[in-house]
Short mmCIF file of C-alpha atoms in Angstrom, two decimals:
data_model
loop_
_atom_site.label_atom_id
_atom_site.label_comp_id
_atom_site.label_asym_id
_atom_site.label_seq_id
_atom_site.Cartn_x
_atom_site.Cartn_y
_atom_site.Cartn_z
CA ASN A 1 96.47 38.50 -6.95
CA GLN A 2 95.41 40.38 -3.70
CA GLU A 3 95.86 43.87 -5.31
CA VAL A 4 93.55 42.92 -8.13
CA TYR A 5 91.01 41.58 -5.68
CA CYS A 6 90.96 44.74 -3.54
CA ILE A 7 90.61 47.11 -6.81
CA MET A 8 87.73 44.88 -8.07
CA ARG A 9 86.17 45.13 -4.71
CA ALA A 10 86.43 48.83 -4.63
CA TYR A 11 84.92 48.97 -8.08
CA LYS A 12 82.07 46.73 -6.84
CA GLU A 13 81.40 48.70 -3.62
CA ALA A 14 81.46 52.10 -5.66
CA LEU A 15 79.01 50.78 -8.36
CA GLN A 16 76.46 49.38 -5.71
CA GLN A 17 76.55 53.01 -4.06
CA LEU A 18 76.18 54.75 -7.44
CA LEU A 19 73.47 52.57 -8.54
CA LYS A 20 71.59 52.88 -4.95
CA ASN A 21 71.82 56.47 -5.33
CA ARG A 22 70.58 56.59 -9.00
CA LEU A 23 67.70 54.43 -8.16
CA LEU A 24 66.60 56.72 -5.20
CA ASN A 25 67.05 59.74 -7.49
CA PHE A 26 65.24 58.23 -10.24
CA ARG A 27 62.26 57.15 -8.23
CA ALA A 28 61.97 60.68 -6.70
CA GLU A 29 62.46 62.58 -9.90
CA HIS A 30 59.56 60.53 -11.55
CA GLY A 31 57.49 60.53 -8.44
CA TYR A 32 57.29 56.62 -8.70
CA SER A 33 56.25 54.58 -5.53
CA GLN A 34 58.39 51.71 -4.19
CA GLU A 35 55.67 49.36 -5.63
CA LYS A 36 55.89 51.05 -9.13
CA ILE A 37 59.68 50.79 -9.26
CA ALA A 38 59.68 47.14 -8.27
CA GLU A 39 57.08 46.36 -10.97
CA LEU A 40 59.23 48.24 -13.61
CA LEU A 41 62.37 46.21 -12.40
CA HIS A 42 60.47 42.80 -12.21
CA ILE A 43 61.48 42.41 -8.57
CA SER A 44 59.39 42.27 -5.38
CA PRO A 45 58.95 45.27 -3.10
CA ARG A 46 61.17 43.65 -0.39
CA ALA A 47 63.95 43.18 -2.96
CA LEU A 48 63.59 46.95 -3.84
CA PHE A 49 63.88 47.93 -0.11
CA ASP A 50 66.93 45.70 -0.06
CA LEU A 51 68.41 47.59 -2.96
CA GLU A 52 67.51 50.95 -1.76
CA SER A 53 68.82 50.14 1.60
CA GLY A 54 72.20 48.93 0.23
CA LYS A 55 71.62 45.41 1.75
CA TYR A 56 72.18 43.87 -1.76
CA GLY A 57 73.36 45.08 -5.10
CA PHE A 58 71.78 44.84 -8.36
CA SER A 59 71.58 41.65 -10.37
CA ALA A 60 72.58 41.90 -14.12
CA LEU A 61 69.06 41.30 -15.03
CA THR A 62 67.67 44.01 -12.64
CA LEU A 63 70.34 46.44 -13.81
CA MET A 64 69.19 45.70 -17.42
CA PHE A 65 65.63 46.47 -16.56
CA PHE A 66 66.61 49.61 -14.70
CA LEU A 67 68.68 50.81 -17.85
CA SER A 68 65.72 50.00 -20.06
CA VAL A 69 63.41 52.36 -18.12
CA MET A 70 65.76 55.13 -18.19
CA GLU A 71 66.10 57.98 -20.87
CA GLU A 72 69.03 57.51 -23.06
CA LYS A 73 70.71 60.73 -21.51
CA GLU A 74 70.02 59.29 -17.93
CA VAL A 75 71.92 56.12 -19.00
CA GLN A 76 74.74 58.06 -20.59
CA LYS A 77 75.12 59.97 -17.41
CA LEU A 78 75.33 57.04 -15.32
CA LEU A 79 78.02 55.59 -17.45
CA ARG A 80 79.96 58.66 -17.30
CA GLU A 81 79.75 58.55 -13.50
CA PHE A 82 80.87 54.96 -13.46
CA ARG A 83 83.90 55.82 -15.80
CA ARG A 84 84.73 58.64 -13.15
CA ILE A 85 84.69 56.18 -10.48
CA VAL A 86 86.74 53.93 -12.26
CA ASP A 87 89.34 56.49 -12.95
CA GLU A 88 89.44 57.53 -9.30
CA GLU A 89 89.95 53.98 -8.01
CA ASN A 90 92.74 53.52 -10.64
CA GLU A 91 94.58 56.74 -9.36
CA LYS A 92 94.18 55.54 -5.83
CA SER A 93 95.69 52.23 -6.60
CA GLU A 94 98.49 53.73 -8.66
CA GLY A 95 99.38 56.34 -5.99
#
């Protein structure tokens, strides 16, 4: 169904933007270099650059490594932000 595809695509794009911004903020808040974040996420510095620039999205494994280095309250905030995005996208599709 084309409508479901469009909604899922909107979720994916919004999630990628959310994660990109959260990663950039996380790195800045903790004073980590790109090399340090790449090490924590078990990816190359080039792959990190691609994530931060929005060229590529997080893989499931990279996302799990990111969540594992975040404090629990940061993970909860990220989940709340994602729920808000989902709610907004649902309202758009219903309206």
